[in-house]
Amino acid sequence: MQQPPMIQAQDLHYEITNHDNQIRILSGLNLSVAKGDQVAIIGSSGSGKSTLLSMLAGLDIPTSGSVQIRGEAFSTLNEDGRAAVRAADMGFVFQSFQLLPALTALENVMLPLQLKSHLAAKKLSLEALDKVGLSHRVEHYPKQLSGGEQQRVAIARAFATQPSILFADEPTGNLDSATGQMIIDLLFNMNQEAGTTLVLVTHDIQLANRCKRLFKLDGGVLREVTQS
Amino acid sequence: MMLATKLAWSQTISLWRAGALRVLVFALVLAVAAITAVSFFTQRIESALNQQGSLLIGGDLAVIADHPIPQALSEPAVIQKIPTTRTYEFASMVMHAESSQLVEIKAIEANFPLRGHLTIGQHSGEVGQSVQSAPQSGEVWIEPRLATLLDVRVGDQLEVGERSLVVAAILLREPSRGGNMFSFAPRLMMNASDLATTKLIQYGSRVKYQLLLASTPEKINDYSIQAKPKLSRGERIDDVRNARPEIKTALDKAQQFLGLSAMVSVVLAMVAMLLSSLPYIKQSLNTFALMRCFGAQQNTVLQILTIQTLIIALLSALVGALLGFFAQLGLAQLAGSLFVETLPPTSLAPVLIGIFASIGMMVAVVLPHAWQMRNLSAMNILRLDTLMQPLTAQAKYLPAALMMTLMIFWQAHDVNIALSTIAAMLALSLVVLGFVYVLTFLVQRSLLVTPKTQVLASVNLGIQGLRRRLGLSTVQMIGFCMGLMVIMLLTLIRGDLIRNWQASLPEGAPNRFVINIQPSQIAQVDQFFTAQHIKDAAIFPMVRARLVSKNKHLIQTVEWQDERAKRLAEREFNLSWAAEMQSDNKLIAGRWWSSQDDGKSLISLEEGLAKSLNIKLGDELQFDVAGNPLTLTVSSLRKVEWDTMRANFFAVTPPR
């Protein structure tokens, strides 16, 4: 029996109202991502890349259409239902790192594990931080870390829970090119090692080209493009 | 719940370490410390007063009269089966061999005291034994002072009136003597059944008759309700609440001032909490949004917030209560002895009050944000702009404002003070609000018409920013102004209090009073003062007298509505005589007498007393002086400054 796709988006529509104007962000978008796939979504600023990512991750719900995870309804679940799926299957890397300033690097990595009541939260977090080369900075606060180091903490946090799907939203957007390159290498190496399904949103074509599949979001519609 | 507790604890520790909680917690600790310090202190004094109240009375309630207690007052106690005992107190001379001494005799029945106990022994230095009984018939107990004065030992005989009674014990402690500063003569305690045979009580004797009652609070209350309407002239009821009215009044005043200080601290702390809570709330919302993103359930997040709020409130309350405890030790050290000699230990009640106040304040600050968080979607984490929206809609400050109002009412102990404080704060808020709006409007208008320069453009940008965050800026300004206002208020009150107090004390104000100097002792006392280099020590004559009638119309207590008038009509006055009016008195009406008026039946009254008893110039007053009638005509009214610490008199006559 054929396995259902890891992520399946069907006829996704998303509209927002701003000062009585209807703005259409997504118009009938379809996407299917298989297990272990690496998918890059590119598009100009404001094209709706991050919105699409939030729909796929269940952080927001579409105006119409549906998202399924492993063939099961996802976007129609309530907030807590979607949160449960996220807790079980998903990891995130954000453009602005989203580390909590009051927590140390170790505590930041431990947070999603603690939410899952993981007994070995500390051990797994230390291992993850070791993998990203930050075992010597576990007690440092985000403000004591460089941008590259902060994003490495965020990557360690994303992989520590061993997610099936990793969503990365402009992971190099706030970094210089050399640091960005290092982060990308790290992200792809860890992804390969863990066999995670990767959905990456970027406007950096070089970064997008490292993924197996490349989609372009334009005018609210998603189009798969041949690798350049 | 375990998960939520664990996460709440680790989040709180992290927030504390990162410094996001410090100002908030400091403000909360300060508020709790202020509230608990005042509460600890006043509660200790109150419990001391209540404990002492019963002991001082020797029962739960005392009916006191200057004549035998009428049946109308004793009967309700008999009907309600309330245990009672009677006492008779008066001054008299006792003799031993060739020596005699004025003593305060207290004749008691076998079951005295109904509450507390007496301590008796064989010698003055010993610990003695507690007894709850009277001396046997034919025996007396005497204070060590009397034993020394008359050189009497246990077993010796004393002449008491027409009886010879045996000294059976030394009276080492009598709680009911503790609070009476006019206990100038030593105590002699005897059995009431011997009273008649001593023949000490005769027509005109000044005796304090007491009927003591002890029972459940309900029965005592019932009795009090029944007996009060039956009280007539020279009769009154004392209970534990008014056993020591002078201390109760002082305590009320102290409680009010300390309450005001605590109120100021609470207002300041709440303003500080509100302003300092914004970074904490913003960080908490970020944390919770991220938690939602990582899959935390809404309930988990709300539980974490609730537990975190409780942890902060409880820990701050405990630290605050500890500080409050030490602060009250200081207060007790400084001022406790002004009220009672020894304060009982503290109870835990103020800690509970501190915990409730702390939780209340924390909830008032956090609740609106928790309400907002209900609708927080995980999407907020990806859209930073949503999170950045100012958390300052005025409605969010409503719970804090309500809490502050409650705290003000609670701590001010006076509706008028609380209302004026709140009105002042509202007025201040409106003024600041108007000021901010007018300022931003005017500056913007003037910038529009003024040619733009680099500096003006920057100012304009600043004003635009202020206008964009007008709500938050206004709240911050109101908060700072309120803080300044209450600090100024306390500084002014403190300064005023000290100034008033200092101003009211004249140079060389006396701090000791010598009472009951007999005419034959005046020369010796004067010599003593001179030897001690005490100047300006004036000796005033004093005669106790009761006002009986005005213009031949008998004075009845019942005819006065005013409580003060009632008290004045009931009590005995200290009459004095003087050729010159005291320098701190001021003549309001009539004329002060000259040397030709010496020996005339004139009297000068204090204006407040005259007003309360509706006495006018020319009125004829009849006094009862130890059974002798004395008729005097009111020739002048004086204003007297009672708080100058000088001896002063309601009623003065010309010298003989």
PDB file of C-alpha atoms in Angstrom, chain B residues 433-625:
ATOM      1  CA  LEU B 433      -4.130  63.445  30.378  1.00  0.00           C
ATOM      2  CA  GLY B 434      -5.169  66.953  29.363  1.00  0.00           C
ATOM      3  CA  PHE B 435      -1.582  68.156  29.539  1.00  0.00           C
ATOM      4  CA  VAL B 436      -0.332  65.352  27.264  1.00  0.00           C
ATOM      5  CA  TYR B 437      -3.060  65.899  24.681  1.00  0.00           C
ATOM      6  CA  VAL B 438      -2.710  69.675  24.644  1.00  0.00           C
ATOM      7  CA  LEU B 439       1.081  69.464  24.501  1.00  0.00           C
ATOM      8  CA  THR B 440       1.197  67.036  21.605  1.00  0.00           C
ATOM      9  CA  PHE B 441      -1.504  68.980  19.763  1.00  0.00           C
ATOM     10  CA  LEU B 442       0.192  72.359  20.253  1.00  0.00           C
ATOM     11  CA  VAL B 443       3.678  71.147  19.435  1.00  0.00           C
ATOM     12  CA  GLN B 444       2.472  69.459  16.305  1.00  0.00           C
ATOM     13  CA  ARG B 445       0.504  72.527  15.199  1.00  0.00           C
ATOM     14  CA  SER B 446       3.430  74.839  15.780  1.00  0.00           C
ATOM     15  CA  LEU B 447       5.756  72.494  13.920  1.00  0.00           C
ATOM     16  CA  LEU B 448       3.432  72.440  10.935  1.00  0.00           C
ATOM     17  CA  VAL B 449       3.503  76.198  10.550  1.00  0.00           C
ATOM     18  CA  THR B 450       7.145  76.689  11.483  1.00  0.00           C
ATOM     19  CA  PRO B 451       9.692  76.235   8.716  1.00  0.00           C
ATOM     20  CA  LYS B 452      11.234  72.835   9.179  1.00  0.00           C
ATOM     21  CA  THR B 453      14.822  72.601  10.355  1.00  0.00           C
ATOM     22  CA  GLN B 454      16.757  69.476  11.194  1.00  0.00           C
ATOM     23  CA  VAL B 455      16.090  69.877  14.931  1.00  0.00           C
ATOM     24  CA  LEU B 456      12.381  70.617  14.500  1.00  0.00           C
ATOM     25  CA  ALA B 457      12.025  67.653  12.217  1.00  0.00           C
ATOM     26  CA  SER B 458      13.550  65.441  14.916  1.00  0.00           C
ATOM     27  CA  VAL B 459      11.208  66.930  17.519  1.00  0.00           C
ATOM     28  CA  ASN B 460       8.299  66.363  15.181  1.00  0.00           C
ATOM     29  CA  LEU B 461       9.368  62.739  14.770  1.00  0.00           C
ATOM     30  CA  GLY B 462       9.495  62.383  18.559  1.00  0.00           C
ATOM     31  CA  ILE B 463       6.039  63.918  18.967  1.00  0.00           C
ATOM     32  CA  GLN B 464       4.693  61.630  16.248  1.00  0.00           C
ATOM     33  CA  GLY B 465       6.119  58.690  18.156  1.00  0.00           C
ATOM     34  CA  LEU B 466       4.504  59.957  21.348  1.00  0.00           C
ATOM     35  CA  ARG B 467       1.172  60.338  19.568  1.00  0.00           C
ATOM     36  CA  ARG B 468       1.421  56.830  18.158  1.00  0.00           C
ATOM     37  CA  ARG B 469       1.931  55.427  21.659  1.00  0.00           C
ATOM     38  CA  LEU B 470      -0.240  58.036  23.329  1.00  0.00           C
ATOM     39  CA  GLY B 471      -1.969  55.476  25.568  1.00  0.00           C
ATOM     40  CA  LEU B 472       1.255  53.968  26.903  1.00  0.00           C
ATOM     41  CA  SER B 473       2.984  57.358  27.235  1.00  0.00           C
ATOM     42  CA  THR B 474       0.011  58.781  29.135  1.00  0.00           C
ATOM     43  CA  VAL B 475      -0.184  55.800  31.472  1.00  0.00           C
ATOM     44  CA  GLN B 476       3.544  56.092  32.152  1.00  0.00           C
ATOM     45  CA  MET B 477       3.266  59.811  32.839  1.00  0.00           C
ATOM     46  CA  ILE B 478       0.266  59.302  35.135  1.00  0.00           C
ATOM     47  CA  GLY B 479       2.191  56.564  36.932  1.00  0.00           C
ATOM     48  CA  PHE B 480       5.232  58.755  37.505  1.00  0.00           C
ATOM     49  CA  CYS B 481       3.115  61.744  38.574  1.00  0.00           C
ATOM     50  CA  MET B 482       1.157  59.544  40.992  1.00  0.00           C
ATOM     51  CA  GLY B 483       4.395  58.208  42.442  1.00  0.00           C
ATOM     52  CA  LEU B 484       5.703  61.741  42.904  1.00  0.00           C
ATOM     53  CA  MET B 485       2.385  62.858  44.373  1.00  0.00           C
ATOM     54  CA  VAL B 486       2.270  60.187  47.065  1.00  0.00           C
ATOM     55  CA  ILE B 487       5.943  60.675  47.947  1.00  0.00           C
ATOM     56  CA  MET B 488       5.317  64.414  48.314  1.00  0.00           C
ATOM     57  CA  LEU B 489       2.148  63.704  50.308  1.00  0.00           C
ATOM     58  CA  LEU B 490       3.995  61.517  52.797  1.00  0.00           C
ATOM     59  CA  THR B 491       6.883  63.984  53.070  1.00  0.00           C
ATOM     60  CA  LEU B 492       4.417  66.801  53.727  1.00  0.00           C
ATOM     61  CA  ILE B 493       2.398  64.793  56.254  1.00  0.00           C
ATOM     62  CA  ARG B 494       5.542  63.722  58.074  1.00  0.00           C
ATOM     63  CA  GLY B 495       6.944  67.260  58.076  1.00  0.00           C
ATOM     64  CA  ASP B 496       3.578  68.681  59.158  1.00  0.00           C
ATOM     65  CA  LEU B 497       3.210  66.173  61.960  1.00  0.00           C
ATOM     66  CA  ILE B 498       6.662  66.862  63.330  1.00  0.00           C
ATOM     67  CA  ARG B 499       6.266  70.636  62.939  1.00  0.00           C
ATOM     68  CA  ASN B 500       2.841  70.644  64.603  1.00  0.00           C
ATOM     69  CA  TRP B 501       4.069  68.524  67.423  1.00  0.00           C
ATOM     70  CA  GLN B 502       7.170  70.639  67.954  1.00  0.00           C
ATOM     71  CA  ALA B 503       5.164  73.852  67.683  1.00  0.00           C
ATOM     72  CA  SER B 504       2.642  72.615  70.231  1.00  0.00           C
ATOM     73  CA  LEU B 505       5.338  71.950  72.806  1.00  0.00           C
ATOM     74  CA  PRO B 506       6.459  75.183  74.438  1.00  0.00           C
ATOM     75  CA  GLU B 507       9.999  75.685  75.633  1.00  0.00           C
ATOM     76  CA  GLY B 508      10.467  73.854  78.922  1.00  0.00           C
ATOM     77  CA  ALA B 509       7.234  71.856  78.596  1.00  0.00           C
ATOM     78  CA  PRO B 510       6.897  69.648  81.684  1.00  0.00           C
ATOM     79  CA  ASN B 511       7.361  65.907  81.266  1.00  0.00           C
ATOM     80  CA  ARG B 512       6.632  64.807  84.839  1.00  0.00           C
ATOM     81  CA  PHE B 513       3.610  65.530  86.987  1.00  0.00           C
ATOM     82  CA  VAL B 514       3.558  65.198  90.759  1.00  0.00           C
ATOM     83  CA  ILE B 515       0.078  64.505  92.063  1.00  0.00           C
ATOM     84  CA  ASN B 516      -1.502  64.546  95.515  1.00  0.00           C
ATOM     85  CA  ILE B 517       0.894  66.944  97.236  1.00  0.00           C
ATOM     86  CA  GLN B 518      -0.718  67.771 100.563  1.00  0.00           C
ATOM     87  CA  PRO B 519      -0.771  71.437 101.679  1.00  0.00           C
ATOM     88  CA  SER B 520       1.714  70.640 104.433  1.00  0.00           C
ATOM     89  CA  GLN B 521       4.132  69.170 101.914  1.00  0.00           C
ATOM     90  CA  ILE B 522       4.262  72.165  99.544  1.00  0.00           C
ATOM     91  CA  ALA B 523       7.261  73.814 101.169  1.00  0.00           C
ATOM     92  CA  GLN B 524       9.238  70.564 101.143  1.00  0.00           C
ATOM     93  CA  VAL B 525       8.370  69.837  97.541  1.00  0.00           C
ATOM     94  CA  ASP B 526       9.411  73.363  96.563  1.00  0.00           C
ATOM     95  CA  GLN B 527      12.711  72.872  98.354  1.00  0.00           C
ATOM     96  CA  PHE B 528      13.215  69.586  96.560  1.00  0.00           C
ATOM     97  CA  PHE B 529      12.616  71.272  93.197  1.00  0.00           C
ATOM     98  CA  THR B 530      15.087  74.022  94.020  1.00  0.00           C
ATOM     99  CA  ALA B 531      17.664  71.460  95.099  1.00  0.00           C
ATOM    100  CA  GLN B 532      17.180  69.617  91.815  1.00  0.00           C
ATOM    101  CA  HIS B 533      17.519  72.909  89.830  1.00  0.00           C
ATOM    102  CA  ILE B 534      13.976  72.495  88.483  1.00  0.00           C
ATOM    103  CA  LYS B 535      12.663  75.936  87.566  1.00  0.00           C
ATOM    104  CA  ASP B 536       9.134  76.967  86.621  1.00  0.00           C
ATOM    105  CA  ALA B 537       7.586  73.983  88.375  1.00  0.00           C
ATOM    106  CA  ALA B 538       4.177  75.396  89.233  1.00  0.00           C
ATOM    107  CA  ILE B 539       2.053  73.809  91.972  1.00  0.00           C
ATOM    108  CA  PHE B 540      -1.689  74.014  91.392  1.00  0.00           C
ATOM    109  CA  PRO B 541      -4.416  73.450  93.971  1.00  0.00           C
ATOM    110  CA  MET B 542      -6.924  70.776  92.981  1.00  0.00           C
ATOM    111  CA  VAL B 543     -10.330  69.897  94.442  1.00  0.00           C
ATOM    112  CA  ARG B 544     -12.536  67.148  93.054  1.00  0.00           C
ATOM    113  CA  ALA B 545     -16.119  68.308  92.517  1.00  0.00           C
ATOM    114  CA  ARG B 546     -19.188  67.104  90.678  1.00  0.00           C
ATOM    115  CA  LEU B 547     -21.498  69.491  88.841  1.00  0.00           C
ATOM    116  CA  VAL B 548     -24.954  69.028  90.390  1.00  0.00           C
ATOM    117  CA  SER B 549     -27.171  71.785  89.053  1.00  0.00           C
ATOM    118  CA  LYS B 550     -27.297  74.757  86.731  1.00  0.00           C
ATOM    119  CA  ASN B 551     -29.476  77.729  87.708  1.00  0.00           C
ATOM    120  CA  LYS B 552     -31.073  75.479  90.375  1.00  0.00           C
ATOM    121  CA  HIS B 553     -32.018  72.936  87.699  1.00  0.00           C
ATOM    122  CA  LEU B 554     -30.628  69.446  88.477  1.00  0.00           C
ATOM    123  CA  ILE B 555     -28.285  68.160  85.808  1.00  0.00           C
ATOM    124  CA  GLN B 556     -29.452  64.816  84.362  1.00  0.00           C
ATOM    125  CA  THR B 557     -27.164  62.764  82.167  1.00  0.00           C
ATOM    126  CA  VAL B 558     -30.096  61.708  80.043  1.00  0.00           C
ATOM    127  CA  GLU B 559     -30.784  65.243  78.875  1.00  0.00           C
ATOM    128  CA  TRP B 560     -27.553  65.348  76.838  1.00  0.00           C
ATOM    129  CA  GLN B 561     -27.541  63.906  73.352  1.00  0.00           C
ATOM    130  CA  ASP B 562     -23.883  64.673  72.820  1.00  0.00           C
ATOM    131  CA  GLU B 563     -21.577  61.907  74.167  1.00  0.00           C
ATOM    132  CA  ARG B 564     -18.978  64.436  75.300  1.00  0.00           C
ATOM    133  CA  ALA B 565     -21.570  66.421  77.210  1.00  0.00           C
ATOM    134  CA  LYS B 566     -22.777  63.213  78.838  1.00  0.00           C
ATOM    135  CA  ARG B 567     -19.261  62.316  79.922  1.00  0.00           C
ATOM    136  CA  LEU B 568     -18.586  65.828  81.216  1.00  0.00           C
ATOM    137  CA  ALA B 569     -21.813  65.872  83.184  1.00  0.00           C
ATOM    138  CA  GLU B 570     -21.029  62.474  84.711  1.00  0.00           C
ATOM    139  CA  ARG B 571     -17.402  62.963  85.652  1.00  0.00           C
ATOM    140  CA  GLU B 572     -15.875  64.792  88.559  1.00  0.00           C
ATOM    141  CA  PHE B 573     -14.044  67.997  87.740  1.00  0.00           C
ATOM    142  CA  ASN B 574     -10.746  69.114  89.114  1.00  0.00           C
ATOM    143  CA  LEU B 575     -11.541  72.584  90.407  1.00  0.00           C
ATOM    144  CA  SER B 576      -8.636  74.909  90.949  1.00  0.00           C
ATOM    145  CA  TRP B 577      -8.160  78.494  92.047  1.00  0.00           C
ATOM    146  CA  ALA B 578      -5.771  81.135  90.802  1.00  0.00           C
ATOM    147  CA  ALA B 579      -5.284  84.896  90.992  1.00  0.00           C
ATOM    148  CA  GLU B 580      -3.844  85.169  87.477  1.00  0.00           C
ATOM    149  CA  MET B 581      -5.057  83.489  84.340  1.00  0.00           C
ATOM    150  CA  GLN B 582      -2.480  81.035  82.933  1.00  0.00           C
ATOM    151  CA  SER B 583      -0.388  82.549  80.140  1.00  0.00           C
ATOM    152  CA  ASP B 584      -1.496  79.941  77.557  1.00  0.00           C
ATOM    153  CA  ASN B 585      -5.220  80.594  78.266  1.00  0.00           C
ATOM    154  CA  LYS B 586      -7.166  83.182  76.315  1.00  0.00           C
ATOM    155  CA  LEU B 587     -10.209  85.051  77.630  1.00  0.00           C
ATOM    156  CA  ILE B 588     -13.171  84.578  75.266  1.00  0.00           C
ATOM    157  CA  ALA B 589     -16.010  86.157  77.239  1.00  0.00           C
ATOM    158  CA  GLY B 590     -16.572  87.964  80.579  1.00  0.00           C
ATOM    159  CA  ARG B 591     -13.675  89.296  82.641  1.00  0.00           C
ATOM    160  CA  TRP B 592     -10.908  87.794  84.723  1.00  0.00           C
ATOM    161  CA  TRP B 593     -11.166  88.684  88.401  1.00  0.00           C
ATOM    162  CA  SER B 594      -9.095  91.256  90.256  1.00  0.00           C
ATOM    163  CA  SER B 595      -7.752  91.057  93.821  1.00  0.00           C
ATOM    164  CA  GLN B 596     -11.046  92.566  95.080  1.00  0.00           C
ATOM    165  CA  ASP B 597     -12.843  89.445  93.901  1.00  0.00           C
ATOM    166  CA  ASP B 598     -10.767  87.108  96.107  1.00  0.00           C
ATOM    167  CA  GLY B 599     -13.030  84.697  97.959  1.00  0.00           C
ATOM    168  CA  LYS B 600     -16.068  85.584  95.807  1.00  0.00           C
ATOM    169  CA  SER B 601     -18.228  82.804  94.427  1.00  0.00           C
ATOM    170  CA  LEU B 602     -17.086  83.185  90.835  1.00  0.00           C
ATOM    171  CA  ILE B 603     -15.933  80.589  88.333  1.00  0.00           C
ATOM    172  CA  SER B 604     -14.149  80.717  85.001  1.00  0.00           C
ATOM    173  CA  LEU B 605     -14.937  77.852  82.603  1.00  0.00           C
ATOM    174  CA  GLU B 606     -13.219  76.389  79.582  1.00  0.00           C
ATOM    175  CA  GLU B 607     -15.260  77.416  76.526  1.00  0.00           C
ATOM    176  CA  GLY B 608     -15.587  73.867  75.072  1.00  0.00           C
ATOM    177  CA  LEU B 609     -17.016  72.549  78.319  1.00  0.00           C
ATOM    178  CA  ALA B 610     -19.405  75.508  78.593  1.00  0.00           C
ATOM    179  CA  LYS B 611     -20.556  74.966  75.025  1.00  0.00           C
ATOM    180  CA  SER B 612     -21.078  71.189  75.504  1.00  0.00           C
ATOM    181  CA  LEU B 613     -23.078  71.705  78.700  1.00  0.00           C
ATOM    182  CA  ASN B 614     -24.819  74.830  77.356  1.00  0.00           C
ATOM    183  CA  ILE B 615     -23.497  77.033  80.159  1.00  0.00           C
ATOM    184  CA  LYS B 616     -23.453  80.812  79.647  1.00  0.00           C
ATOM    185  CA  LEU B 617     -21.943  83.799  81.446  1.00  0.00           C
ATOM    186  CA  GLY B 618     -23.887  84.573  84.602  1.00  0.00           C
ATOM    187  CA  ASP B 619     -25.194  81.028  85.028  1.00  0.00           C
ATOM    188  CA  GLU B 620     -25.216  79.762  88.582  1.00  0.00           C
ATOM    189  CA  LEU B 621     -23.574  76.341  89.003  1.00  0.00           C
ATOM    190  CA  GLN B 622     -23.795  74.150  92.045  1.00  0.00           C
ATOM    191  CA  PHE B 623     -20.992  71.649  92.690  1.00  0.00           C
ATOM    192  CA  ASP B 624     -20.800  68.806  95.165  1.00  0.00           C
ATOM    193  CA  VAL B 625     -17.385  68.808  96.873  1.00  0.00           C
TER     194      VAL B 625
END
